[in-house]
Amino acid sequence: MRFLSLFRTAMASSFTVHRLHMRGRSRLEKCRNTFETIFRRSVGTEPEVAQTQGARGDHSGDKDGPKSLYNLMADRQEQAEKSVLISCPSRTSEKRFLKFLSNHGDIKKHFFYESYGVYAVVEFASRDNVVSLLESAAIPGVSHESVVPFKSRLLSLRNHSSVDSPTQQSGLPCQPQTTVPISELIQRLSREESVDDQINSLTEAYQLTEENSRLRFLVCSLLKDIAASYFPECTIRPFGSSVNGFGKLGCDLDMFLDLDSISGWNMKMPKSGLSLEYQMKRTNSERHVTQSILSVIGECVDHFGPGCVGVQKILNARCPLVRFAHQPSGFQCDLTANNRVAMKSTELLYLYGELDPRVRSLVFTIRCWARAHGVTSSIPGAWITNFALTVMVLFFLQKRTPPIIPKLDYLRDLAGPADESVIEGNDCTFVTDFSKIQLPSNTETLEQLLSDFFEFYAMFPFSRMSINIRKGKEQNKLEVTPLHIQNPFETSLNVSKNVNSSQLDRFVALCQESAWLLQQSENRTPRGVGGDNTPTPWGLATLLLPSQVAGIKGRKKRKREPASERIKSLLESLKNKNEGWKSQDS
Ligand code: GTP
Ligand code: MG
């Protein structure tokens, strides 16, 4: 398969880095397995035996080259179209269930998960199998209620047998769809042997699974069936962290109603003779068209969408959207339309994540750290968003010597004619052929990068400078907002406009503290287990413990080893910051 070469590229570059830092063969194997899992999940492909080869960009064993995000998404969409979602009584026998469904065709893949009951995702070999299955399904019989007779691929399994045999009563093997609680994660990390292992372990525990990724595309496909009542040629595509490689289990599902196949379709008019064109309603603003479409689709989702609850139409936002919860999947959904710039940002983040496995690992770690300390939140507000934080990590990686990822302008320069993309006057062009991207070899460990990330932002001149991944260099800030991160494509916009100075100060204080914690000798190696057999937190695990900033003074008093001069000055500034912060709170 074509994605294999992408895998090889990732593996090859991870090996270049890790070969230098691993002590033995067993560590090498462990690392290889970790990256195999991480890679497989991030692109959401089936397991396949991987062979390492060549250096980055060597796709000789694979004539088609790596798959673009669009091709990967097309495969996922195809799978989703052939899938159904079935609510199952928890005591259903898996064998009996599969035998029953296979009356309609071959089952390519199935799995169970729990969300307000047990559900099964079943992918058939063809769409005809799904049609056959749907034809056999009945309308629910209700005595005191009425049903909206909208048929979808969300079904309920009914068991009419009065007695099940003991084997049929066994529970269904459910795939987890949520992350482990932070306390469990801290314990897991504390058992690892190195900070690099901790970072890889965190990435593995938090990233989207193959099943979760399938479920996201299936929800998009189910919604497409609703929207298709009006726009039969439409597509609903996921974007944001569901597909950019940085998604964490439980993240929201951002969707984009793509009508380009209809409105962007300009058939060449003949120069002579007769031709026809559609009569279409006209308005004077594209935003108004978007709002009208979302308003109507939002009503349909609200009134007819099985499993869709709490529908809110937020049409006056900068980017109009319909927000709702999809109960059977447990996803918080945001449906937008005409949001092609966000799709390009998604593609860009995906590309950066593919260039080097350290990118994803560091982004996951920083996102997890930020969430553990309330730097980010699921509630909108003056917090730094995950998107802004990801751009900050990318910027930091561009600033390494040599850089780990290139600046966006370089990716723009490498673009060919097929990559050209101008959306609403914004240049969104960048290269999509990974093999054209040449990077110098940087062999820094994840531990080094994590520690330096905190130092970098602990000392970043936020008051004067703006973060700019297009240039890969900080720029003079022209606005008086506390944090300025230039939007990569809509360059006049600041992606962190919402962040206030107290949130920025908090972020900086936490960076200072985390940099300091990672310098402490007792945090740099495993600390064994305590009396109750619980591993003592060390390394990354220490950074995820609560109330770090508040507790730092007490820690300081216990006279630790002398920190480097740089860290001493960080501590000094942290002390000053803490005092200021407290007086603000009181
Ligand atoms: P989580 O949902 O927090 O896991 O991350 P996310 O990356 O999905 O962020 P979010 O749901 O807030 O936004 C979805 C996508 O919209 C992002 O990945 C970006 O592509 C885009 N996006 C979000 N915020 C901004 C912004 O301020 N400016 C721009 N240009 N795009 C944004
Ligand atoms: Mg999102």
PDB file of C-alpha atoms in Angstrom, residues 12-275:
ATOM      1  CA  ALA A  12      13.816   6.050   8.998  1.00  0.00           C
ATOM      2  CA  SER A  13      13.948   9.502  10.486  1.00  0.00           C
ATOM      3  CA  SER A  14      13.028   8.223  13.929  1.00  0.00           C
ATOM      4  CA  PHE A  15      15.848   5.743  13.681  1.00  0.00           C
ATOM      5  CA  THR A  16      18.374   8.364  12.683  1.00  0.00           C
ATOM      6  CA  VAL A  17      17.504  10.145  15.884  1.00  0.00           C
ATOM      7  CA  HIS A  18      17.145   7.240  18.212  1.00  0.00           C
ATOM      8  CA  ARG A  19      20.077   5.163  17.108  1.00  0.00           C
ATOM      9  CA  LEU A  20      22.290   7.768  18.645  1.00  0.00           C
ATOM     10  CA  HIS A  21      20.637   7.711  21.980  1.00  0.00           C
ATOM     11  CA  MET A  22      19.661   4.196  22.769  1.00  0.00           C
ATOM     12  CA  ARG A  23      21.767   1.968  24.843  1.00  0.00           C
ATOM     13  CA  GLY A  24      20.709  -1.511  23.737  1.00  0.00           C
ATOM     14  CA  ARG A  25      18.850  -3.552  21.228  1.00  0.00           C
ATOM     15  CA  SER A  26      15.816  -4.021  23.463  1.00  0.00           C
ATOM     16  CA  ARG A  27      15.380  -0.251  23.737  1.00  0.00           C
ATOM     17  CA  LEU A  28      15.629  -0.045  19.967  1.00  0.00           C
ATOM     18  CA  GLU A  29      12.917  -2.661  19.563  1.00  0.00           C
ATOM     19  CA  LYS A  30      10.695  -0.915  22.092  1.00  0.00           C
ATOM     20  CA  CYS A  31      11.119   2.388  20.351  1.00  0.00           C
ATOM     21  CA  ARG A  32      10.461   0.826  16.949  1.00  0.00           C
ATOM     22  CA  ASN A  33       7.244  -0.731  18.233  1.00  0.00           C
ATOM     23  CA  THR A  34       6.135   2.540  19.765  1.00  0.00           C
ATOM     24  CA  PHE A  35       6.624   4.437  16.544  1.00  0.00           C
ATOM     25  CA  GLU A  36       4.923   1.681  14.612  1.00  0.00           C
ATOM     26  CA  THR A  37       1.855   2.047  16.812  1.00  0.00           C
ATOM     27  CA  ILE A  38       1.983   5.830  16.801  1.00  0.00           C
ATOM     28  CA  PHE A  39       2.316   5.994  13.059  1.00  0.00           C
ATOM     29  CA  ARG A  40      -0.394   3.448  12.373  1.00  0.00           C
ATOM     30  CA  ARG A  41      -2.813   5.365  14.552  1.00  0.00           C
ATOM     31  CA  SER A  42      -1.934   8.799  13.337  1.00  0.00           C
ATOM     32  CA  VAL A  43      -2.707   7.991   9.743  1.00  0.00           C
ATOM     33  CA  GLY A  44      -5.416   5.587  10.775  1.00  0.00           C
ATOM     34  CA  THR A  45      -4.392   2.698   8.584  1.00  0.00           C
ATOM     35  CA  GLU A  46      -4.547  -1.014   9.078  1.00  0.00           C
ATOM     36  CA  PRO A  47      -1.560  -2.745  10.673  1.00  0.00           C
ATOM     37  CA  GLU A  48       1.012  -3.830   8.163  1.00  0.00           C
ATOM     38  CA  VAL A  49       4.445  -5.367   8.490  1.00  0.00           C
ATOM     39  CA  ALA A  50       6.876  -2.507   8.147  1.00  0.00           C
ATOM     40  CA  GLN A  51      10.422  -2.656   6.952  1.00  0.00           C
ATOM     41  CA  THR A  52      12.821   0.145   7.569  1.00  0.00           C
ATOM     42  CA  GLN A  53      14.763   1.435   4.650  1.00  0.00           C
ATOM     43  CA  GLY A  54      16.707   4.387   3.384  1.00  0.00           C
ATOM     44  CA  ALA A  55      16.553   7.913   4.619  1.00  0.00           C
ATOM     45  CA  ARG A  56      13.749  10.437   4.604  1.00  0.00           C
ATOM     46  CA  GLY A  57      12.226  10.805   1.202  1.00  0.00           C
ATOM     47  CA  ASP A  58      13.414   7.437  -0.093  1.00  0.00           C
ATOM     48  CA  HIS A  59      10.256   5.961  -1.528  1.00  0.00           C
ATOM     49  CA  SER A  60      11.913   3.756  -4.068  1.00  0.00           C
ATOM     50  CA  GLY A  61      10.175   0.632  -2.831  1.00  0.00           C
ATOM     51  CA  ASP A  62       6.794   2.228  -3.363  1.00  0.00           C
ATOM     52  CA  LYS A  63       6.126   3.665  -6.750  1.00  0.00           C
ATOM     53  CA  ASP A  64       3.134   5.823  -5.792  1.00  0.00           C
ATOM     54  CA  GLY A  65       4.881   7.740  -2.978  1.00  0.00           C
ATOM     55  CA  PRO A  66       3.256   8.798   0.291  1.00  0.00           C
ATOM     56  CA  LYS A  67      -0.440   9.459   0.514  1.00  0.00           C
ATOM     57  CA  SER A  68      -1.628  12.987   0.953  1.00  0.00           C
ATOM     58  CA  LEU A  69      -4.092  13.744   3.720  1.00  0.00           C
ATOM     59  CA  TYR A  70      -6.816  13.974   1.063  1.00  0.00           C
ATOM     60  CA  ASN A  71      -6.098  10.463  -0.209  1.00  0.00           C
ATOM     61  CA  LEU A  72      -6.061   9.051   3.288  1.00  0.00           C
ATOM     62  CA  MET A  73      -9.335  10.819   4.006  1.00  0.00           C
ATOM     63  CA  ALA A  74     -10.856   9.477   0.810  1.00  0.00           C
ATOM     64  CA  ASP A  75     -10.066   5.918   1.961  1.00  0.00           C
ATOM     65  CA  ARG A  76     -11.601   6.570   5.345  1.00  0.00           C
ATOM     66  CA  GLN A  77     -14.697   8.091   3.742  1.00  0.00           C
ATOM     67  CA  GLU A  78     -15.074   5.049   1.536  1.00  0.00           C
ATOM     68  CA  GLN A  79     -14.893   2.766   4.587  1.00  0.00           C
ATOM     69  CA  ALA A  80     -17.449   4.918   6.378  1.00  0.00           C
ATOM     70  CA  GLU A  81     -19.922   4.752   3.482  1.00  0.00           C
ATOM     71  CA  LYS A  82     -19.897   0.970   3.753  1.00  0.00           C
ATOM     72  CA  SER A  83     -20.364   0.983   7.530  1.00  0.00           C
ATOM     73  CA  VAL A  84     -23.306   0.941   9.908  1.00  0.00           C
ATOM     74  CA  LEU A  85     -23.583   1.834  13.590  1.00  0.00           C
ATOM     75  CA  ILE A  86     -25.660  -0.551  15.695  1.00  0.00           C
ATOM     76  CA  SER A  87     -26.731  -0.245  19.315  1.00  0.00           C
ATOM     77  CA  CYS A  88     -26.486  -3.724  20.866  1.00  0.00           C
ATOM     78  CA  PRO A  89     -27.906  -5.172  24.062  1.00  0.00           C
ATOM     79  CA  SER A  90     -24.818  -5.677  26.272  1.00  0.00           C
ATOM     80  CA  ARG A  91     -25.358  -9.432  26.505  1.00  0.00           C
ATOM     81  CA  THR A  92     -25.324  -9.948  22.764  1.00  0.00           C
ATOM     82  CA  SER A  93     -23.187 -12.828  21.561  1.00  0.00           C
ATOM     83  CA  GLU A  94     -20.563 -11.511  19.147  1.00  0.00           C
ATOM     84  CA  LYS A  95     -20.615 -14.737  17.125  1.00  0.00           C
ATOM     85  CA  ARG A  96     -24.391 -14.725  16.762  1.00  0.00           C
ATOM     86  CA  PHE A  97     -24.397 -11.031  15.916  1.00  0.00           C
ATOM     87  CA  LEU A  98     -21.818 -11.445  13.153  1.00  0.00           C
ATOM     88  CA  LYS A  99     -23.536 -14.520  11.747  1.00  0.00           C
ATOM     89  CA  PHE A 100     -26.810 -12.595  11.600  1.00  0.00           C
ATOM     90  CA  LEU A 101     -25.243  -9.603   9.821  1.00  0.00           C
ATOM     91  CA  SER A 102     -23.249 -11.698   7.394  1.00  0.00           C
ATOM     92  CA  ASN A 103     -26.539 -12.738   5.802  1.00  0.00           C
ATOM     93  CA  HIS A 104     -26.232  -9.400   4.001  1.00  0.00           C
ATOM     94  CA  GLY A 105     -22.622  -9.723   2.875  1.00  0.00           C
ATOM     95  CA  ASP A 106     -19.029 -10.095   3.982  1.00  0.00           C
ATOM     96  CA  ILE A 107     -17.982  -8.101   7.007  1.00  0.00           C
ATOM     97  CA  LYS A 108     -14.600  -6.446   6.510  1.00  0.00           C
ATOM     98  CA  LYS A 109     -14.150  -5.032   9.982  1.00  0.00           C
ATOM     99  CA  HIS A 110     -16.147  -4.651  13.164  1.00  0.00           C
ATOM    100  CA  PHE A 111     -15.606  -3.470  16.703  1.00  0.00           C
ATOM    101  CA  PHE A 112     -17.630  -2.640  19.800  1.00  0.00           C
ATOM    102  CA  TYR A 113     -17.402   0.312  22.157  1.00  0.00           C
ATOM    103  CA  GLU A 114     -19.391   1.799  25.013  1.00  0.00           C
ATOM    104  CA  SER A 115     -21.203   5.154  24.972  1.00  0.00           C
ATOM    105  CA  TYR A 116     -24.600   5.288  26.664  1.00  0.00           C
ATOM    106  CA  GLY A 117     -24.778   1.535  26.011  1.00  0.00           C
ATOM    107  CA  VAL A 118     -22.810  -0.779  23.751  1.00  0.00           C
ATOM    108  CA  TYR A 119     -22.452   0.021  20.061  1.00  0.00           C
ATOM    109  CA  ALA A 120     -20.948  -1.847  17.133  1.00  0.00           C
ATOM    110  CA  VAL A 121     -19.325  -0.330  14.055  1.00  0.00           C
ATOM    111  CA  VAL A 122     -19.584  -2.787  11.187  1.00  0.00           C
ATOM    112  CA  GLU A 123     -17.937  -2.275   7.820  1.00  0.00           C
ATOM    113  CA  PHE A 124     -19.301  -4.390   4.970  1.00  0.00           C
ATOM    114  CA  ALA A 125     -17.480  -5.338   1.807  1.00  0.00           C
ATOM    115  CA  SER A 126     -19.790  -3.235  -0.365  1.00  0.00           C
ATOM    116  CA  ARG A 127     -22.485  -0.574  -0.196  1.00  0.00           C
ATOM    117  CA  ASP A 128     -24.985  -3.069  -1.605  1.00  0.00           C
ATOM    118  CA  ASN A 129     -24.564  -5.099   1.586  1.00  0.00           C
ATOM    119  CA  VAL A 130     -25.576  -2.030   3.584  1.00  0.00           C
ATOM    120  CA  VAL A 131     -28.599  -1.460   1.348  1.00  0.00           C
ATOM    121  CA  SER A 132     -29.647  -5.083   1.870  1.00  0.00           C
ATOM    122  CA  LEU A 133     -29.239  -4.736   5.650  1.00  0.00           C
ATOM    123  CA  LEU A 134     -31.292  -1.523   5.736  1.00  0.00           C
ATOM    124  CA  GLU A 135     -34.041  -3.118   3.675  1.00  0.00           C
ATOM    125  CA  SER A 136     -34.373  -5.815   6.328  1.00  0.00           C
ATOM    126  CA  ALA A 137     -34.692  -3.331   9.215  1.00  0.00           C
ATOM    127  CA  ALA A 138     -38.098  -2.459  10.671  1.00  0.00           C
ATOM    128  CA  ILE A 139     -39.586   0.864  11.780  1.00  0.00           C
ATOM    129  CA  PRO A 140     -39.675   0.847  15.613  1.00  0.00           C
ATOM    130  CA  GLY A 141     -43.052  -0.023  17.094  1.00  0.00           C
ATOM    131  CA  VAL A 142     -44.027   2.579  19.726  1.00  0.00           C
ATOM    132  CA  SER A 143     -47.318   2.816  21.567  1.00  0.00           C
ATOM    133  CA  HIS A 144     -47.338   6.249  23.251  1.00  0.00           C
ATOM    134  CA  GLU A 145     -44.855   8.139  21.096  1.00  0.00           C
ATOM    135  CA  SER A 146     -44.502   9.062  17.454  1.00  0.00           C
ATOM    136  CA  VAL A 147     -41.379   8.590  15.386  1.00  0.00           C
ATOM    137  CA  VAL A 148     -39.824  10.755  12.671  1.00  0.00           C
ATOM    138  CA  PRO A 149     -39.624   8.222   9.837  1.00  0.00           C
ATOM    139  CA  PHE A 150     -36.069   9.184   8.843  1.00  0.00           C
ATOM    140  CA  LYS A 151     -34.107   6.046   7.993  1.00  0.00           C
ATOM    141  CA  SER A 152     -30.381   6.135   8.662  1.00  0.00           C
ATOM    142  CA  ARG A 153     -27.450   3.787   9.157  1.00  0.00           C
ATOM    143  CA  LEU A 154     -27.842   4.083  12.930  1.00  0.00           C
ATOM    144  CA  LEU A 155     -29.746   0.989  14.022  1.00  0.00           C
ATOM    145  CA  SER A 156     -30.740  -0.958  17.141  1.00  0.00           C
ATOM    146  CA  LEU A 157     -30.348  -4.692  17.495  1.00  0.00           C
ATOM    147  CA  ARG A 158     -33.360  -6.439  19.034  1.00  0.00           C
ATOM    148  CA  ASN A 159     -33.043  -9.886  20.553  1.00  0.00           C
ATOM    149  CA  HIS A 160     -36.339 -11.759  20.321  1.00  0.00           C
ATOM    150  CA  SER A 161     -35.013 -15.047  21.720  1.00  0.00           C
ATOM    151  CA  SER A 162     -36.532 -15.777  25.098  1.00  0.00           C
ATOM    152  CA  VAL A 163     -33.546 -17.784  26.393  1.00  0.00           C
ATOM    153  CA  ASP A 164     -29.880 -17.270  25.573  1.00  0.00           C
ATOM    154  CA  SER A 165     -27.373 -20.050  26.032  1.00  0.00           C
ATOM    155  CA  PRO A 166     -24.573 -19.282  28.558  1.00  0.00           C
ATOM    156  CA  THR A 167     -22.055 -18.713  25.742  1.00  0.00           C
ATOM    157  CA  GLN A 168     -24.396 -16.238  24.098  1.00  0.00           C
ATOM    158  CA  GLN A 169     -24.547 -14.235  27.312  1.00  0.00           C
ATOM    159  CA  SER A 170     -20.869 -13.307  27.316  1.00  0.00           C
ATOM    160  CA  GLY A 171     -20.139  -9.551  27.242  1.00  0.00           C
ATOM    161  CA  LEU A 172     -18.874  -7.806  24.119  1.00  0.00           C
ATOM    162  CA  PRO A 173     -15.187  -6.849  23.868  1.00  0.00           C
ATOM    163  CA  CYS A 174     -15.312  -3.051  23.900  1.00  0.00           C
ATOM    164  CA  GLN A 175     -12.576  -0.791  22.519  1.00  0.00           C
ATOM    165  CA  PRO A 176     -11.796   2.198  24.766  1.00  0.00           C
ATOM    166  CA  GLN A 177     -12.779   5.556  23.277  1.00  0.00           C
ATOM    167  CA  THR A 178     -11.483   7.790  26.044  1.00  0.00           C
ATOM    168  CA  THR A 179      -8.060   8.532  27.504  1.00  0.00           C
ATOM    169  CA  VAL A 180      -6.817   7.055  30.757  1.00  0.00           C
ATOM    170  CA  PRO A 181      -7.333   9.380  33.750  1.00  0.00           C
ATOM    171  CA  ILE A 182      -4.358  11.663  34.424  1.00  0.00           C
ATOM    172  CA  SER A 183      -3.557   9.919  37.734  1.00  0.00           C
ATOM    173  CA  GLU A 184      -3.228   6.603  35.907  1.00  0.00           C
ATOM    174  CA  LEU A 185      -1.138   8.237  33.200  1.00  0.00           C
ATOM    175  CA  ILE A 186       1.244   9.668  35.814  1.00  0.00           C
ATOM    176  CA  GLN A 187       1.726   6.191  37.278  1.00  0.00           C
ATOM    177  CA  ARG A 188       2.285   4.689  33.852  1.00  0.00           C
ATOM    178  CA  LEU A 189       4.882   7.340  32.970  1.00  0.00           C
ATOM    179  CA  SER A 190       6.645   6.921  36.306  1.00  0.00           C
ATOM    180  CA  ARG A 191       7.377   3.303  35.409  1.00  0.00           C
ATOM    181  CA  GLU A 192       9.218   4.240  32.197  1.00  0.00           C
ATOM    182  CA  GLU A 193      13.003   4.212  31.996  1.00  0.00           C
ATOM    183  CA  SER A 194      13.687   7.525  30.269  1.00  0.00           C
ATOM    184  CA  VAL A 195      11.952  10.833  29.531  1.00  0.00           C
ATOM    185  CA  ASP A 196      11.906   9.888  25.839  1.00  0.00           C
ATOM    186  CA  ASP A 197      10.052   6.673  26.734  1.00  0.00           C
ATOM    187  CA  GLN A 198       7.661   8.707  28.882  1.00  0.00           C
ATOM    188  CA  ILE A 199       6.881  11.047  25.985  1.00  0.00           C
ATOM    189  CA  ASN A 200       6.297   8.140  23.601  1.00  0.00           C
ATOM    190  CA  SER A 201       4.141   6.375  26.172  1.00  0.00           C
ATOM    191  CA  LEU A 202       2.014   9.507  26.651  1.00  0.00           C
ATOM    192  CA  THR A 203       1.590   9.873  22.887  1.00  0.00           C
ATOM    193  CA  GLU A 204       0.524   6.265  22.574  1.00  0.00           C
ATOM    194  CA  ALA A 205      -1.969   6.543  25.430  1.00  0.00           C
ATOM    195  CA  TYR A 206      -3.572   9.761  24.180  1.00  0.00           C
ATOM    196  CA  GLN A 207      -3.680   9.653  20.398  1.00  0.00           C
ATOM    197  CA  LEU A 208      -6.727   8.596  18.442  1.00  0.00           C
ATOM    198  CA  THR A 209      -7.048   4.883  17.890  1.00  0.00           C
ATOM    199  CA  GLU A 210      -7.789   3.234  14.555  1.00  0.00           C
ATOM    200  CA  GLU A 211     -11.331   2.561  15.819  1.00  0.00           C
ATOM    201  CA  ASN A 212     -11.909   6.082  17.067  1.00  0.00           C
ATOM    202  CA  SER A 213     -10.741   7.455  13.753  1.00  0.00           C
ATOM    203  CA  ARG A 214     -13.171   5.185  11.877  1.00  0.00           C
ATOM    204  CA  LEU A 215     -15.994   6.251  14.167  1.00  0.00           C
ATOM    205  CA  ARG A 216     -15.302   9.931  13.418  1.00  0.00           C
ATOM    206  CA  PHE A 217     -15.584   9.346   9.674  1.00  0.00           C
ATOM    207  CA  LEU A 218     -18.720   7.282  10.199  1.00  0.00           C
ATOM    208  CA  VAL A 219     -20.400  10.132  12.112  1.00  0.00           C
ATOM    209  CA  CYS A 220     -19.498  12.494   9.237  1.00  0.00           C
ATOM    210  CA  SER A 221     -20.972  10.005   6.792  1.00  0.00           C
ATOM    211  CA  LEU A 222     -24.210   9.694   8.809  1.00  0.00           C
ATOM    212  CA  LEU A 223     -24.553  13.477   8.824  1.00  0.00           C
ATOM    213  CA  LYS A 224     -23.868  13.608   5.126  1.00  0.00           C
ATOM    214  CA  ASP A 225     -26.942  11.425   4.631  1.00  0.00           C
ATOM    215  CA  ILE A 226     -29.012  14.175   6.292  1.00  0.00           C
ATOM    216  CA  ALA A 227     -27.412  17.033   4.346  1.00  0.00           C
ATOM    217  CA  ALA A 228     -27.693  15.031   1.116  1.00  0.00           C
ATOM    218  CA  SER A 229     -31.492  15.426   1.253  1.00  0.00           C
ATOM    219  CA  TYR A 230     -30.835  18.975   0.035  1.00  0.00           C
ATOM    220  CA  PHE A 231     -27.406  18.656  -1.556  1.00  0.00           C
ATOM    221  CA  PRO A 232     -27.009  15.124  -2.933  1.00  0.00           C
ATOM    222  CA  GLU A 233     -23.429  15.750  -4.091  1.00  0.00           C
ATOM    223  CA  CYS A 234     -22.198  17.195  -0.807  1.00  0.00           C
ATOM    224  CA  THR A 235     -19.491  15.703   1.412  1.00  0.00           C
ATOM    225  CA  ILE A 236     -18.969  16.187   5.115  1.00  0.00           C
ATOM    226  CA  ARG A 237     -15.283  16.057   5.965  1.00  0.00           C
ATOM    227  CA  PRO A 238     -13.663  16.039   9.369  1.00  0.00           C
ATOM    228  CA  PHE A 239     -10.928  18.613   9.953  1.00  0.00           C
ATOM    229  CA  GLY A 240      -8.875  19.870  12.904  1.00  0.00           C
ATOM    230  CA  SER A 241      -7.474  17.420  15.411  1.00  0.00           C
ATOM    231  CA  SER A 242      -9.704  14.544  14.246  1.00  0.00           C
ATOM    232  CA  VAL A 243      -7.448  14.235  11.202  1.00  0.00           C
ATOM    233  CA  ASN A 244      -4.364  16.448  11.588  1.00  0.00           C
ATOM    234  CA  GLY A 245      -2.490  13.789  13.585  1.00  0.00           C
ATOM    235  CA  PHE A 246      -2.650  15.717  16.874  1.00  0.00           C
ATOM    236  CA  GLY A 247      -6.066  14.478  18.013  1.00  0.00           C
ATOM    237  CA  LYS A 248      -6.472  13.126  21.499  1.00  0.00           C
ATOM    238  CA  LEU A 249      -9.125  10.543  22.384  1.00  0.00           C
ATOM    239  CA  GLY A 250     -12.184  12.540  23.395  1.00  0.00           C
ATOM    240  CA  CYS A 251     -11.376  15.623  21.291  1.00  0.00           C
ATOM    241  CA  ASP A 252     -14.255  17.334  19.520  1.00  0.00           C
ATOM    242  CA  LEU A 253     -15.274  16.427  15.982  1.00  0.00           C
ATOM    243  CA  ASP A 254     -14.904  19.423  13.658  1.00  0.00           C
ATOM    244  CA  MET A 255     -16.770  18.917  10.415  1.00  0.00           C
ATOM    245  CA  PHE A 256     -16.988  20.856   7.236  1.00  0.00           C
ATOM    246  CA  LEU A 257     -19.921  20.659   4.821  1.00  0.00           C
ATOM    247  CA  ASP A 258     -18.168  20.666   1.478  1.00  0.00           C
ATOM    248  CA  LEU A 259     -20.366  21.875  -1.385  1.00  0.00           C
ATOM    249  CA  ASP A 260     -17.483  22.524  -3.748  1.00  0.00           C
ATOM    250  CA  SER A 261     -18.406  19.618  -5.963  1.00  0.00           C
ATOM    251  CA  ILE A 262     -21.622  21.547  -6.677  1.00  0.00           C
ATOM    252  CA  SER A 263     -20.793  25.250  -6.503  1.00  0.00           C
ATOM    253  CA  GLY A 264     -17.162  24.983  -7.587  1.00  0.00           C
ATOM    254  CA  TRP A 265     -18.107  22.968 -10.632  1.00  0.00           C
ATOM    255  CA  ASN A 266     -17.765  25.173 -13.667  1.00  0.00           C
ATOM    256  CA  MET A 267     -18.452  23.284 -16.852  1.00  0.00           C
ATOM    257  CA  LYS A 268     -17.022  24.978 -19.901  1.00  0.00           C
ATOM    258  CA  MET A 269     -19.764  26.643 -21.913  1.00  0.00           C
ATOM    259  CA  PRO A 270     -19.798  25.808 -25.619  1.00  0.00           C
ATOM    260  CA  LYS A 271     -18.850  28.768 -27.839  1.00  0.00           C
ATOM    261  CA  SER A 272     -21.896  28.228 -30.061  1.00  0.00           C
ATOM    262  CA  GLY A 273     -25.147  26.315 -30.045  1.00  0.00           C
ATOM    263  CA  LEU A 274     -27.481  25.748 -27.084  1.00  0.00           C
ATOM    264  CA  SER A 275     -26.664  24.962 -23.458  1.00  0.00           C
TER     265      SER A 275
END
